[in-house]
PDB file of C-alpha atoms in Angstrom:
ATOM      1  CA  UNK A 913      10.203  95.930  87.515  1.00  0.00           C
ATOM      2  CA  UNK A 914      11.351  99.455  86.696  1.00  0.00           C
ATOM      3  CA  UNK A 915      12.156  98.374  83.136  1.00  0.00           C
ATOM      4  CA  UNK A 916       8.752  96.745  82.627  1.00  0.00           C
ATOM      5  CA  UNK A 917       6.880  99.788  83.987  1.00  0.00           C
ATOM      6  CA  UNK A 918       8.828 102.249  81.825  1.00  0.00           C
ATOM      7  CA  UNK A 919       8.280 100.158  78.672  1.00  0.00           C
ATOM      8  CA  UNK A 920       4.566  99.980  79.453  1.00  0.00           C
ATOM      9  CA  UNK A 921       4.447 103.771  79.841  1.00  0.00           C
ATOM     10  CA  UNK A 922       6.333 104.224  76.565  1.00  0.00           C
ATOM     11  CA  UNK A 923       3.798 102.049  74.727  1.00  0.00           C
ATOM     12  CA  UNK A 924       0.908 103.980  76.264  1.00  0.00           C
ATOM     13  CA  UNK A 925       2.456 107.309  75.202  1.00  0.00           C
ATOM     14  CA  UNK A 926       2.860 106.059  71.631  1.00  0.00           C
ATOM     15  CA  UNK A 927      -0.752 104.855  71.524  1.00  0.00           C
ATOM     16  CA  UNK A 928      -2.217 107.911  73.254  1.00  0.00           C
ATOM     17  CA  UNK A 929       0.217 110.888  73.468  1.00  0.00           C
ATOM     18  CA  UNK A 930      -2.179 112.994  75.562  1.00  0.00           C
ATOM     19  CA  UNK A 931      -2.351 110.327  78.316  1.00  0.00           C
ATOM     20  CA  UNK A 932       0.603 111.762  80.240  1.00  0.00           C
ATOM     21  CA  UNK A 933       2.132 115.233  80.715  1.00  0.00           C
ATOM     22  CA  UNK A 934       5.415 113.972  79.178  1.00  0.00           C
ATOM     23  CA  UNK A 935       6.272 112.432  75.818  1.00  0.00           C
ATOM     24  CA  UNK A 936       9.616 110.755  76.491  1.00  0.00           C
ATOM     25  CA  UNK A 937      10.988 108.131  78.883  1.00  0.00           C
ATOM     26  CA  UNK A 938      14.651 108.361  79.892  1.00  0.00           C
ATOM     27  CA  UNK A 939      15.948 104.941  80.911  1.00  0.00           C
ATOM     28  CA  UNK A 940      18.296 105.534  83.846  1.00  0.00           C
ATOM     29  CA  UNK A 941      17.922 102.155  85.566  1.00  0.00           C
ATOM     30  CA  UNK A 942      21.192 100.895  84.070  1.00  0.00           C
ATOM     31  CA  UNK A 943      24.436 102.535  82.980  1.00  0.00           C
ATOM     32  CA  UNK A 944      23.703 103.013  79.283  1.00  0.00           C
ATOM     33  CA  UNK A 945      25.100 106.457  78.411  1.00  0.00           C
ATOM     34  CA  UNK A 946      24.764 106.457  74.623  1.00  0.00           C
ATOM     35  CA  UNK A 947      21.006 105.924  74.980  1.00  0.00           C
ATOM     36  CA  UNK A 948      20.963 109.248  76.845  1.00  0.00           C
ATOM     37  CA  UNK A 949      22.838 111.123  74.141  1.00  0.00           C
ATOM     38  CA  UNK A 950      26.486 110.586  75.049  1.00  0.00           C
ATOM     39  CA  UNK A 951      28.501 110.947  71.846  1.00  0.00           C
ATOM     40  CA  UNK A 952      30.534 107.980  70.674  1.00  0.00           C
ATOM     41  CA  UNK A 953      34.320 107.979  70.344  1.00  0.00           C
ATOM     42  CA  UNK A 954      35.059 108.537  66.655  1.00  0.00           C
ATOM     43  CA  UNK A 955      38.309 106.557  66.626  1.00  0.00           C
ATOM     44  CA  UNK A 956      36.575 103.425  67.932  1.00  0.00           C
ATOM     45  CA  UNK A 957      33.871 103.534  65.295  1.00  0.00           C
ATOM     46  CA  UNK A 958      36.214 104.358  62.404  1.00  0.00           C
ATOM     47  CA  UNK A 959      38.383 101.351  63.212  1.00  0.00           C
ATOM     48  CA  UNK A 960      35.346  99.071  63.538  1.00  0.00           C
ATOM     49  CA  UNK A 961      33.927 100.310  60.210  1.00  0.00           C
ATOM     50  CA  UNK A 962      37.194  99.706  58.390  1.00  0.00           C
ATOM     51  CA  UNK A 963      37.624  96.269  59.949  1.00  0.00           C
ATOM     52  CA  UNK A 964      34.116  95.203  58.921  1.00  0.00           C
ATOM     53  CA  UNK A 965      34.475  96.509  55.365  1.00  0.00           C
ATOM     54  CA  UNK A 966      38.199  96.422  54.503  1.00  0.00           C
ATOM     55  CA  UNK A 967      37.505  96.857  50.769  1.00  0.00           C
ATOM     56  CA  UNK A 968      37.050 100.582  51.319  1.00  0.00           C
ATOM     57  CA  UNK A 969      40.711 100.854  52.365  1.00  0.00           C
ATOM     58  CA  UNK A 970      41.587 100.712  48.660  1.00  0.00           C
ATOM     59  CA  UNK A 971      39.344 103.682  47.802  1.00  0.00           C
ATOM     60  CA  UNK A 972      40.996 107.086  47.457  1.00  0.00           C
ATOM     61  CA  UNK A 973      38.293 108.939  49.399  1.00  0.00           C
ATOM     62  CA  UNK A 974      38.952 106.796  52.494  1.00  0.00           C
ATOM     63  CA  UNK A 975      42.074 108.853  53.279  1.00  0.00           C
ATOM     64  CA  UNK A 976      39.903 111.970  53.517  1.00  0.00           C
ATOM     65  CA  UNK A 977      36.997 110.388  55.385  1.00  0.00           C
ATOM     66  CA  UNK A 978      38.983 108.444  58.015  1.00  0.00           C
ATOM     67  CA  UNK A 979      41.795 109.602  60.271  1.00  0.00           C
ATOM     68  CA  UNK A 980      45.312 108.337  59.572  1.00  0.00           C
ATOM     69  CA  UNK A 981      45.593 106.691  62.995  1.00  0.00           C
ATOM     70  CA  UNK A 982      42.309 104.822  62.463  1.00  0.00           C
ATOM     71  CA  UNK A 983      43.575 103.475  59.151  1.00  0.00           C
ATOM     72  CA  UNK A 984      46.884 102.474  60.693  1.00  0.00           C
ATOM     73  CA  UNK A 985      45.192 100.665  63.603  1.00  0.00           C
ATOM     74  CA  UNK A 986      42.757  98.974  61.247  1.00  0.00           C
ATOM     75  CA  UNK A 987      45.567  97.518  59.126  1.00  0.00           C
ATOM     76  CA  UNK A 988      47.281  96.214  62.261  1.00  0.00           C
ATOM     77  CA  UNK A 989      44.103  94.583  63.585  1.00  0.00           C
ATOM     78  CA  UNK A 990      43.168  93.026  60.232  1.00  0.00           C
ATOM     79  CA  UNK A 991      46.612  91.431  60.060  1.00  0.00           C
ATOM     80  CA  UNK A 992      45.848  89.787  63.442  1.00  0.00           C
ATOM     81  CA  UNK A 993      42.520  88.302  62.315  1.00  0.00           C
ATOM     82  CA  UNK A 994      42.788  84.956  60.479  1.00  0.00           C
ATOM     83  CA  UNK A 995      41.640  85.510  56.912  1.00  0.00           C
ATOM     84  CA  UNK A 996      41.016  89.187  57.789  1.00  0.00           C
ATOM     85  CA  UNK A 997      37.404  88.061  58.272  1.00  0.00           C
ATOM     86  CA  UNK A 998      35.415  89.715  61.049  1.00  0.00           C
ATOM     87  CA  UNK A 999      32.425  87.572  60.128  1.00  0.00           C
ATOM     88  CA  UNK A1000      34.198  84.321  60.995  1.00  0.00           C
ATOM     89  CA  UNK A1001      34.422  82.512  64.326  1.00  0.00           C
ATOM     90  CA  UNK A1002      37.654  83.035  66.238  1.00  0.00           C
ATOM     91  CA  UNK A1003      39.607  81.004  68.761  1.00  0.00           C
ATOM     92  CA  UNK A1004      37.304  80.330  71.727  1.00  0.00           C
ATOM     93  CA  UNK A1005      39.418  82.535  74.018  1.00  0.00           C
ATOM     94  CA  UNK A1006      39.457  85.309  71.458  1.00  0.00           C
ATOM     95  CA  UNK A1007      41.739  86.403  68.626  1.00  0.00           C
ATOM     96  CA  UNK A1008      45.333  85.860  69.738  1.00  0.00           C
ATOM     97  CA  UNK A1009      46.654  89.188  68.426  1.00  0.00           C
ATOM     98  CA  UNK A1010      43.925  91.112  70.270  1.00  0.00           C
ATOM     99  CA  UNK A1011      44.688  89.204  73.478  1.00  0.00           C
ATOM    100  CA  UNK A1012      48.352  90.114  72.981  1.00  0.00           C
ATOM    101  CA  UNK A1013      47.351  93.801  72.830  1.00  0.00           C
ATOM    102  CA  UNK A1014      45.221  93.516  75.974  1.00  0.00           C
ATOM    103  CA  UNK A1015      47.932  91.650  77.906  1.00  0.00           C
ATOM    104  CA  UNK A1016      50.502  94.311  76.932  1.00  0.00           C
ATOM    105  CA  UNK A1017      48.094  97.035  78.109  1.00  0.00           C
ATOM    106  CA  UNK A1018      47.521  95.284  81.460  1.00  0.00           C
ATOM    107  CA  UNK A1019      51.289  94.957  81.882  1.00  0.00           C
ATOM    108  CA  UNK A1020      51.783  98.660  81.118  1.00  0.00           C
ATOM    109  CA  UNK A1021      48.995  99.609  83.554  1.00  0.00           C
ATOM    110  CA  UNK A1022      50.142  97.434  86.442  1.00  0.00           C
ATOM    111  CA  UNK A1023      53.893  97.134  85.992  1.00  0.00           C
ATOM    112  CA  UNK A1024      53.725  93.328  86.249  1.00  0.00           C
ATOM    113  CA  UNK A1025      53.723  90.686  83.487  1.00  0.00           C
ATOM    114  CA  UNK A1026      50.444  89.627  81.867  1.00  0.00           C
ATOM    115  CA  UNK A1027      49.989  86.513  79.741  1.00  0.00           C
ATOM    116  CA  UNK A1028      47.664  86.625  76.695  1.00  0.00           C
ATOM    117  CA  UNK A1029      46.814  82.982  77.441  1.00  0.00           C
ATOM    118  CA  UNK A1030      45.184  84.191  80.679  1.00  0.00           C
ATOM    119  CA  UNK A1031      42.752  86.376  78.719  1.00  0.00           C
ATOM    120  CA  UNK A1032      39.285  85.069  77.851  1.00  0.00           C
ATOM    121  CA  UNK A1033      37.315  87.429  75.600  1.00  0.00           C
ATOM    122  CA  UNK A1034      33.593  87.587  76.423  1.00  0.00           C
ATOM    123  CA  UNK A1035      30.410  89.365  75.283  1.00  0.00           C
ATOM    124  CA  UNK A1036      30.744  92.001  77.994  1.00  0.00           C
ATOM    125  CA  UNK A1037      31.643  91.254  81.611  1.00  0.00           C
ATOM    126  CA  UNK A1038      28.313  89.575  82.439  1.00  0.00           C
ATOM    127  CA  UNK A1039      28.925  86.275  80.578  1.00  0.00           C
ATOM    128  CA  UNK A1040      32.339  86.044  82.268  1.00  0.00           C
ATOM    129  CA  UNK A1041      30.685  86.375  85.686  1.00  0.00           C
ATOM    130  CA  UNK A1042      28.138  83.703  84.750  1.00  0.00           C
ATOM    131  CA  UNK A1043      30.948  81.433  83.565  1.00  0.00           C
ATOM    132  CA  UNK A1044      32.786  81.703  86.871  1.00  0.00           C
ATOM    133  CA  UNK A1045      29.612  81.162  88.907  1.00  0.00           C
ATOM    134  CA  UNK A1046      28.869  78.044  86.876  1.00  0.00           C
ATOM    135  CA  UNK A1047      32.361  76.743  87.626  1.00  0.00           C
ATOM    136  CA  UNK A1048      32.366  77.634  91.325  1.00  0.00           C
ATOM    137  CA  UNK A1049      28.870  76.628  92.442  1.00  0.00           C
ATOM    138  CA  UNK A1050      28.121  72.923  92.983  1.00  0.00           C
ATOM    139  CA  UNK A1051      24.950  73.195  95.085  1.00  0.00           C
ATOM    140  CA  UNK A1052      22.998  75.506  97.405  1.00  0.00           C
ATOM    141  CA  UNK A1053      25.611  74.675 100.044  1.00  0.00           C
ATOM    142  CA  UNK A1054      28.170  76.733  98.113  1.00  0.00           C
ATOM    143  CA  UNK A1055      28.223  80.454  98.900  1.00  0.00           C
ATOM    144  CA  UNK A1056      29.673  83.555  97.261  1.00  0.00           C
ATOM    145  CA  UNK A1057      30.555  86.627  99.347  1.00  0.00           C
ATOM    146  CA  UNK A1058      29.090  89.705  97.634  1.00  0.00           C
ATOM    147  CA  UNK A1059      28.920  93.380  98.619  1.00  0.00           C
ATOM    148  CA  UNK A1060      25.682  95.015  99.701  1.00  0.00           C
ATOM    149  CA  UNK A1061      24.713  97.340  98.014  1.00  0.00           C
ATOM    150  CA  UNK A1062      25.678  95.384  94.899  1.00  0.00           C
ATOM    151  CA  UNK A1063      25.117  95.228  91.176  1.00  0.00           C
ATOM    152  CA  UNK A1064      22.229  92.719  90.832  1.00  0.00           C
ATOM    153  CA  UNK A1065      24.098  90.647  88.244  1.00  0.00           C
ATOM    154  CA  UNK A1066      25.794  88.866  91.135  1.00  0.00           C
ATOM    155  CA  UNK A1067      22.732  87.933  93.178  1.00  0.00           C
ATOM    156  CA  UNK A1068      20.937  86.898  89.979  1.00  0.00           C
ATOM    157  CA  UNK A1069      23.793  84.751  88.658  1.00  0.00           C
ATOM    158  CA  UNK A1070      24.288  83.057  92.040  1.00  0.00           C
ATOM    159  CA  UNK A1071      20.580  82.216  92.184  1.00  0.00           C
ATOM    160  CA  UNK A1072      20.561  81.052  88.553  1.00  0.00           C
ATOM    161  CA  UNK A1073      23.412  78.621  89.159  1.00  0.00           C
ATOM    162  CA  UNK A1074      21.915  77.288  92.379  1.00  0.00           C
ATOM    163  CA  UNK A1075      24.258  78.790  94.968  1.00  0.00           C
ATOM    164  CA  UNK A1076      23.797  80.914  98.071  1.00  0.00           C
ATOM    165  CA  UNK A1077      24.462  84.645  98.298  1.00  0.00           C
ATOM    166  CA  UNK A1078      26.514  85.547 101.366  1.00  0.00           C
ATOM    167  CA  UNK A1079      26.235  89.344 101.705  1.00  0.00           C
ATOM    168  CA  UNK A1080      28.820  91.562 103.333  1.00  0.00           C
ATOM    169  CA  UNK A1081      27.811  95.112 104.123  1.00  0.00           C
ATOM    170  CA  UNK A1082      29.684  98.214 103.001  1.00  0.00           C
ATOM    171  CA  UNK A1083      29.933 100.990 105.583  1.00  0.00           C
ATOM    172  CA  UNK A1084      28.116 104.098 104.353  1.00  0.00           C
ATOM    173  CA  UNK A1085      29.523 106.189 107.235  1.00  0.00           C
ATOM    174  CA  UNK A1086      33.079 105.682 105.926  1.00  0.00           C
ATOM    175  CA  UNK A1087      32.253 106.336 102.274  1.00  0.00           C
ATOM    176  CA  UNK A1088      31.050 102.796 101.619  1.00  0.00           C
ATOM    177  CA  UNK A1089      34.228 101.280 102.997  1.00  0.00           C
ATOM    178  CA  UNK A1090      34.969  97.552 102.855  1.00  0.00           C
ATOM    179  CA  UNK A1091      36.053  96.295 106.290  1.00  0.00           C
ATOM    180  CA  UNK A1092      37.870  92.954 106.513  1.00  0.00           C
ATOM    181  CA  UNK A1093      36.279  92.440 109.943  1.00  0.00           C
ATOM    182  CA  UNK A1094      32.877  92.439 108.183  1.00  0.00           C
ATOM    183  CA  UNK A1095      34.120  89.847 105.675  1.00  0.00           C
ATOM    184  CA  UNK A1096      35.297  87.596 108.497  1.00  0.00           C
ATOM    185  CA  UNK A1097      32.026  87.998 110.371  1.00  0.00           C
ATOM    186  CA  UNK A1098      29.886  87.047 107.365  1.00  0.00           C
ATOM    187  CA  UNK A1099      32.204  84.184 106.432  1.00  0.00           C
ATOM    188  CA  UNK A1100      31.945  82.671 109.908  1.00  0.00           C
ATOM    189  CA  UNK A1101      28.174  83.101 109.987  1.00  0.00           C
ATOM    190  CA  UNK A1102      27.893  81.322 106.622  1.00  0.00           C
ATOM    191  CA  UNK A1103      30.084  78.474 107.862  1.00  0.00           C
ATOM    192  CA  UNK A1104      27.920  78.095 110.963  1.00  0.00           C
ATOM    193  CA  UNK A1105      24.930  77.676 108.641  1.00  0.00           C
ATOM    194  CA  UNK A1106      26.652  74.886 106.728  1.00  0.00           C
ATOM    195  CA  UNK A1107      27.637  77.027 103.747  1.00  0.00           C
ATOM    196  CA  UNK A1108      31.010  76.528 102.057  1.00  0.00           C
ATOM    197  CA  UNK A1109      32.120  79.945 100.855  1.00  0.00           C
ATOM    198  CA  UNK A1110      33.930  79.536  97.544  1.00  0.00           C
ATOM    199  CA  UNK A1111      34.640  83.052  96.354  1.00  0.00           C
ATOM    200  CA  UNK A1112      34.697  86.741  97.243  1.00  0.00           C
ATOM    201  CA  UNK A1113      33.285  89.368  94.864  1.00  0.00           C
ATOM    202  CA  UNK A1114      34.803  92.847  95.134  1.00  0.00           C
ATOM    203  CA  UNK A1115      33.501  95.649  92.910  1.00  0.00           C
ATOM    204  CA  UNK A1116      36.176  98.331  92.619  1.00  0.00           C
ATOM    205  CA  UNK A1117      35.458 101.113  91.782  1.00  0.00           C
ATOM    206  CA  UNK A1118      32.116 100.394  93.374  1.00  0.00           C
ATOM    207  CA  UNK A1119      28.761  99.920  91.711  1.00  0.00           C
ATOM    208  CA  UNK A1120      26.387 101.427  92.732  1.00  0.00           C
ATOM    209  CA  UNK A1121      28.352 103.085  95.548  1.00  0.00           C
ATOM    210  CA  UNK A1122      31.212 104.601  93.528  1.00  0.00           C
ATOM    211  CA  UNK A1123      33.898 104.149  96.158  1.00  0.00           C
ATOM    212  CA  UNK A1124      37.541 103.563  95.175  1.00  0.00           C
ATOM    213  CA  UNK A1125      39.417 101.223  97.498  1.00  0.00           C
ATOM    214  CA  UNK A1126      42.673 102.420  99.010  1.00  0.00           C
ATOM    215  CA  UNK A1127      45.710 100.271  98.226  1.00  0.00           C
ATOM    216  CA  UNK A1128      46.232  99.378 101.903  1.00  0.00           C
ATOM    217  CA  UNK A1129      42.618  98.242 102.109  1.00  0.00           C
ATOM    218  CA  UNK A1130      43.142  96.079  99.033  1.00  0.00           C
ATOM    219  CA  UNK A1131      46.215  94.493 100.606  1.00  0.00           C
ATOM    220  CA  UNK A1132      44.176  93.505 103.656  1.00  0.00           C
ATOM    221  CA  UNK A1133      41.523  91.990 101.362  1.00  0.00           C
ATOM    222  CA  UNK A1134      44.201  90.015  99.484  1.00  0.00           C
ATOM    223  CA  UNK A1135      45.524  88.620 102.776  1.00  0.00           C
ATOM    224  CA  UNK A1136      41.985  87.664 103.807  1.00  0.00           C
ATOM    225  CA  UNK A1137      41.035  85.746 100.697  1.00  0.00           C
ATOM    226  CA  UNK A1138      44.455  84.066 100.470  1.00  0.00           C
ATOM    227  CA  UNK A1139      44.238  82.956 104.103  1.00  0.00           C
ATOM    228  CA  UNK A1140      40.715  81.595 103.556  1.00  0.00           C
ATOM    229  CA  UNK A1141      41.568  79.901 100.250  1.00  0.00           C
ATOM    230  CA  UNK A1142      38.910  81.792  98.307  1.00  0.00           C
ATOM    231  CA  UNK A1143      38.753  82.816  94.663  1.00  0.00           C
ATOM    232  CA  UNK A1144      38.689  86.605  94.249  1.00  0.00           C
ATOM    233  CA  UNK A1145      36.283  87.816  91.576  1.00  0.00           C
ATOM    234  CA  UNK A1146      37.419  91.386  90.934  1.00  0.00           C
ATOM    235  CA  UNK A1147      34.840  93.465  89.070  1.00  0.00           C
ATOM    236  CA  UNK A1148      37.030  96.288  87.744  1.00  0.00           C
ATOM    237  CA  UNK A1149      34.835  97.523  84.887  1.00  0.00           C
ATOM    238  CA  UNK A1150      34.655 101.084  86.260  1.00  0.00           C
ATOM    239  CA  UNK A1151      38.433 101.553  86.443  1.00  0.00           C
ATOM    240  CA  UNK A1152      38.260 104.631  84.182  1.00  0.00           C
ATOM    241  CA  UNK A1153      35.508 106.237  86.298  1.00  0.00           C
ATOM    242  CA  UNK A1154      37.566 107.779  89.121  1.00  0.00           C
ATOM    243  CA  UNK A1155      36.721 111.449  89.635  1.00  0.00           C
ATOM    244  CA  UNK A1156      38.311 112.318  93.002  1.00  0.00           C
ATOM    245  CA  UNK A1157      41.863 113.666  92.459  1.00  0.00           C
ATOM    246  CA  UNK A1158      43.382 111.976  95.514  1.00  0.00           C
ATOM    247  CA  UNK A1159      41.954 108.558  94.611  1.00  0.00           C
ATOM    248  CA  UNK A1160      43.550 106.115  92.186  1.00  0.00           C
ATOM    249  CA  UNK A1161      42.481 102.774  90.777  1.00  0.00           C
ATOM    250  CA  UNK A1162      44.776  99.826  91.489  1.00  0.00           C
ATOM    251  CA  UNK A1163      43.940  96.418  90.050  1.00  0.00           C
ATOM    252  CA  UNK A1164      43.847  93.560  92.543  1.00  0.00           C
ATOM    253  CA  UNK A1165      46.389  91.677  90.459  1.00  0.00           C
ATOM    254  CA  UNK A1166      48.803  94.602  90.716  1.00  0.00           C
ATOM    255  CA  UNK A1167      48.282  94.802  94.487  1.00  0.00           C
ATOM    256  CA  UNK A1168      48.758  91.038  94.947  1.00  0.00           C
ATOM    257  CA  UNK A1169      51.916  91.005  92.829  1.00  0.00           C
ATOM    258  CA  UNK A1170      53.302  94.015  94.707  1.00  0.00           C
ATOM    259  CA  UNK A1171      52.853  92.004  97.924  1.00  0.00           C
ATOM    260  CA  UNK A1172      55.023  89.236  96.481  1.00  0.00           C
ATOM    261  CA  UNK A1173      52.224  86.808  95.647  1.00  0.00           C
ATOM    262  CA  UNK A1174      52.858  85.061  92.360  1.00  0.00           C
ATOM    263  CA  UNK A1175      50.883  82.976  89.920  1.00  0.00           C
ATOM    264  CA  UNK A1176      50.682  79.936  92.211  1.00  0.00           C
ATOM    265  CA  UNK A1177      49.800  81.822  95.403  1.00  0.00           C
ATOM    266  CA  UNK A1178      46.333  83.254  94.760  1.00  0.00           C
ATOM    267  CA  UNK A1179      43.251  82.524  92.643  1.00  0.00           C
ATOM    268  CA  UNK A1180      42.141  85.724  90.927  1.00  0.00           C
ATOM    269  CA  UNK A1181      39.709  86.547  88.119  1.00  0.00           C
ATOM    270  CA  UNK A1182      39.389  90.172  87.025  1.00  0.00           C
ATOM    271  CA  UNK A1183      36.646  91.483  84.747  1.00  0.00           C
ATOM    272  CA  UNK A1184      36.731  94.346  82.263  1.00  0.00           C
ATOM    273  CA  UNK A1185      34.085  95.662  79.861  1.00  0.00           C
ATOM    274  CA  UNK A1186      33.738  98.145  76.999  1.00  0.00           C
ATOM    275  CA  UNK A1187      30.368  99.239  78.405  1.00  0.00           C
ATOM    276  CA  UNK A1188      31.723 101.583  81.077  1.00  0.00           C
ATOM    277  CA  UNK A1189      34.631 104.031  81.286  1.00  0.00           C
ATOM    278  CA  UNK A1190      34.322 107.173  79.169  1.00  0.00           C
ATOM    279  CA  UNK A1191      33.187 105.257  76.075  1.00  0.00           C
ATOM    280  CA  UNK A1192      29.976 103.492  77.171  1.00  0.00           C
ATOM    281  CA  UNK A1193      29.888 101.064  74.231  1.00  0.00           C
ATOM    282  CA  UNK A1194      27.240  98.923  75.956  1.00  0.00           C
ATOM    283  CA  UNK A1195      25.568  97.568  72.831  1.00  0.00           C
ATOM    284  CA  UNK A1196      28.831  96.301  71.340  1.00  0.00           C
ATOM    285  CA  UNK A1197      29.038  93.640  74.080  1.00  0.00           C
ATOM    286  CA  UNK A1198      32.797  93.474  74.476  1.00  0.00           C
ATOM    287  CA  UNK A1199      34.820  92.462  77.496  1.00  0.00           C
ATOM    288  CA  UNK A1200      37.260  89.978  78.927  1.00  0.00           C
ATOM    289  CA  UNK A1201      38.347  88.227  82.069  1.00  0.00           C
ATOM    290  CA  UNK A1202      41.943  87.697  83.123  1.00  0.00           C
ATOM    291  CA  UNK A1203      42.252  84.346  84.896  1.00  0.00           C
ATOM    292  CA  UNK A1204      45.341  83.781  87.072  1.00  0.00           C
ATOM    293  CA  UNK A1205      46.431  81.303  89.722  1.00  0.00           C
ATOM    294  CA  UNK A1206      44.522  78.249  88.465  1.00  0.00           C
ATOM    295  CA  UNK A1207      46.072  74.908  87.587  1.00  0.00           C
ATOM    296  CA  UNK A1208      45.847  73.211  84.206  1.00  0.00           C
ATOM    297  CA  UNK A1209      42.944  71.020  85.366  1.00  0.00           C
ATOM    298  CA  UNK A1210      40.754  74.037  86.172  1.00  0.00           C
ATOM    299  CA  UNK A1211      41.886  75.999  83.114  1.00  0.00           C
ATOM    300  CA  UNK A1212      40.753  73.059  80.977  1.00  0.00           C
ATOM    301  CA  UNK A1213      37.203  73.439  82.291  1.00  0.00           C
ATOM    302  CA  UNK A1214      37.216  77.219  81.818  1.00  0.00           C
ATOM    303  CA  UNK A1215      38.252  76.677  78.214  1.00  0.00           C
ATOM    304  CA  UNK A1216      35.527  74.061  77.748  1.00  0.00           C
ATOM    305  CA  UNK A1217      32.893  76.516  78.950  1.00  0.00           C
ATOM    306  CA  UNK A1218      34.252  79.217  76.631  1.00  0.00           C
ATOM    307  CA  UNK A1219      34.125  76.743  73.759  1.00  0.00           C
ATOM    308  CA  UNK A1220      30.422  75.978  74.263  1.00  0.00           C
ATOM    309  CA  UNK A1221      29.542  79.312  72.639  1.00  0.00           C
ATOM    310  CA  UNK A1222      32.369  78.961  70.080  1.00  0.00           C
ATOM    311  CA  UNK A1223      33.634  82.510  70.650  1.00  0.00           C
ATOM    312  CA  UNK A1224      32.576  85.981  71.725  1.00  0.00           C
ATOM    313  CA  UNK A1225      31.520  88.470  69.041  1.00  0.00           C
ATOM    314  CA  UNK A1226      34.389  89.805  66.955  1.00  0.00           C
ATOM    315  CA  UNK A1227      33.295  93.461  67.073  1.00  0.00           C
ATOM    316  CA  UNK A1228      33.393  93.340  70.874  1.00  0.00           C
ATOM    317  CA  UNK A1229      36.817  91.695  70.798  1.00  0.00           C
ATOM    318  CA  UNK A1230      38.227  94.420  68.537  1.00  0.00           C
ATOM    319  CA  UNK A1231      36.697  97.143  70.685  1.00  0.00           C
ATOM    320  CA  UNK A1232      38.084  95.612  73.893  1.00  0.00           C
ATOM    321  CA  UNK A1233      41.581  95.719  72.424  1.00  0.00           C
ATOM    322  CA  UNK A1234      41.136  99.381  71.405  1.00  0.00           C
ATOM    323  CA  UNK A1235      39.692 100.375  74.803  1.00  0.00           C
ATOM    324  CA  UNK A1236      42.747  98.875  76.502  1.00  0.00           C
ATOM    325  CA  UNK A1237      45.104 100.438  73.973  1.00  0.00           C
ATOM    326  CA  UNK A1238      43.652 103.794  72.829  1.00  0.00           C
ATOM    327  CA  UNK A1239      45.601 106.206  70.599  1.00  0.00           C
ATOM    328  CA  UNK A1240      48.613 107.796  72.265  1.00  0.00           C
ATOM    329  CA  UNK A1241      49.024 111.573  72.328  1.00  0.00           C
TER     330      UNK A1241
END
């Protein structure tokens, strides 16, 4: 509704500038920083430009116009793309070399192994969420535990795929804390209403609340969803956006592995996007999900769903690999 109203106002201003005491609409209803003047990261765009038009690598002026590290990264990425063609479809999970880069970055971040075959590249995090909801929800009797307040993608995707939203409430008095007792309460209430809860959504760092979960809190959440046999959908797209010195982002996979839970012990899907962090490349529509703990039968269906759209866009895939592996000092 906010978007529709603002667009209507913008059209009225263009048609009749004197109609309002302002001449510009700033769209702040979604996180879209470059639309508000945030400058882009030069390295990202240089690499993308060179990948899309590799013929300019042979021109002498390229060495002066582009940084040496951009040129070096571009050559490495082009060697990973079959036919060096960014205009061609890729493997449905994404270009293997780029998934290798992302898996290596996850391993470096968490200190635990990551498998490139667990990575599914997507057009931002949203399609990955939709994909998992489509897989998890069989009817309105299937429920998904979601935080409240929450990013409306979750309530919308649950409704779209015919499931039931099971809200759990964050505690504003404790800095929007996530209490396991609240999860248990809402789970039991859903069960009493005939709802089969299939998954738990955790947004960490939080959106829109901004909280960063403590590692001990995350461990309690891992124990809860393992005990209940749920799938954990970990929205971790704001992992770069931690501004309190004493707080630190820990991925749920890292926490689960540190507790001794391996590949066969827990069902976990984590989401990442190029739209957030310090880069805000929303329009490039890049992202991925890391899928762990599922058997071959389920993985087959995830791959089928990914294959329906052939592949995610190549620019977004390249950018996701760069975001996860930026230049080193």
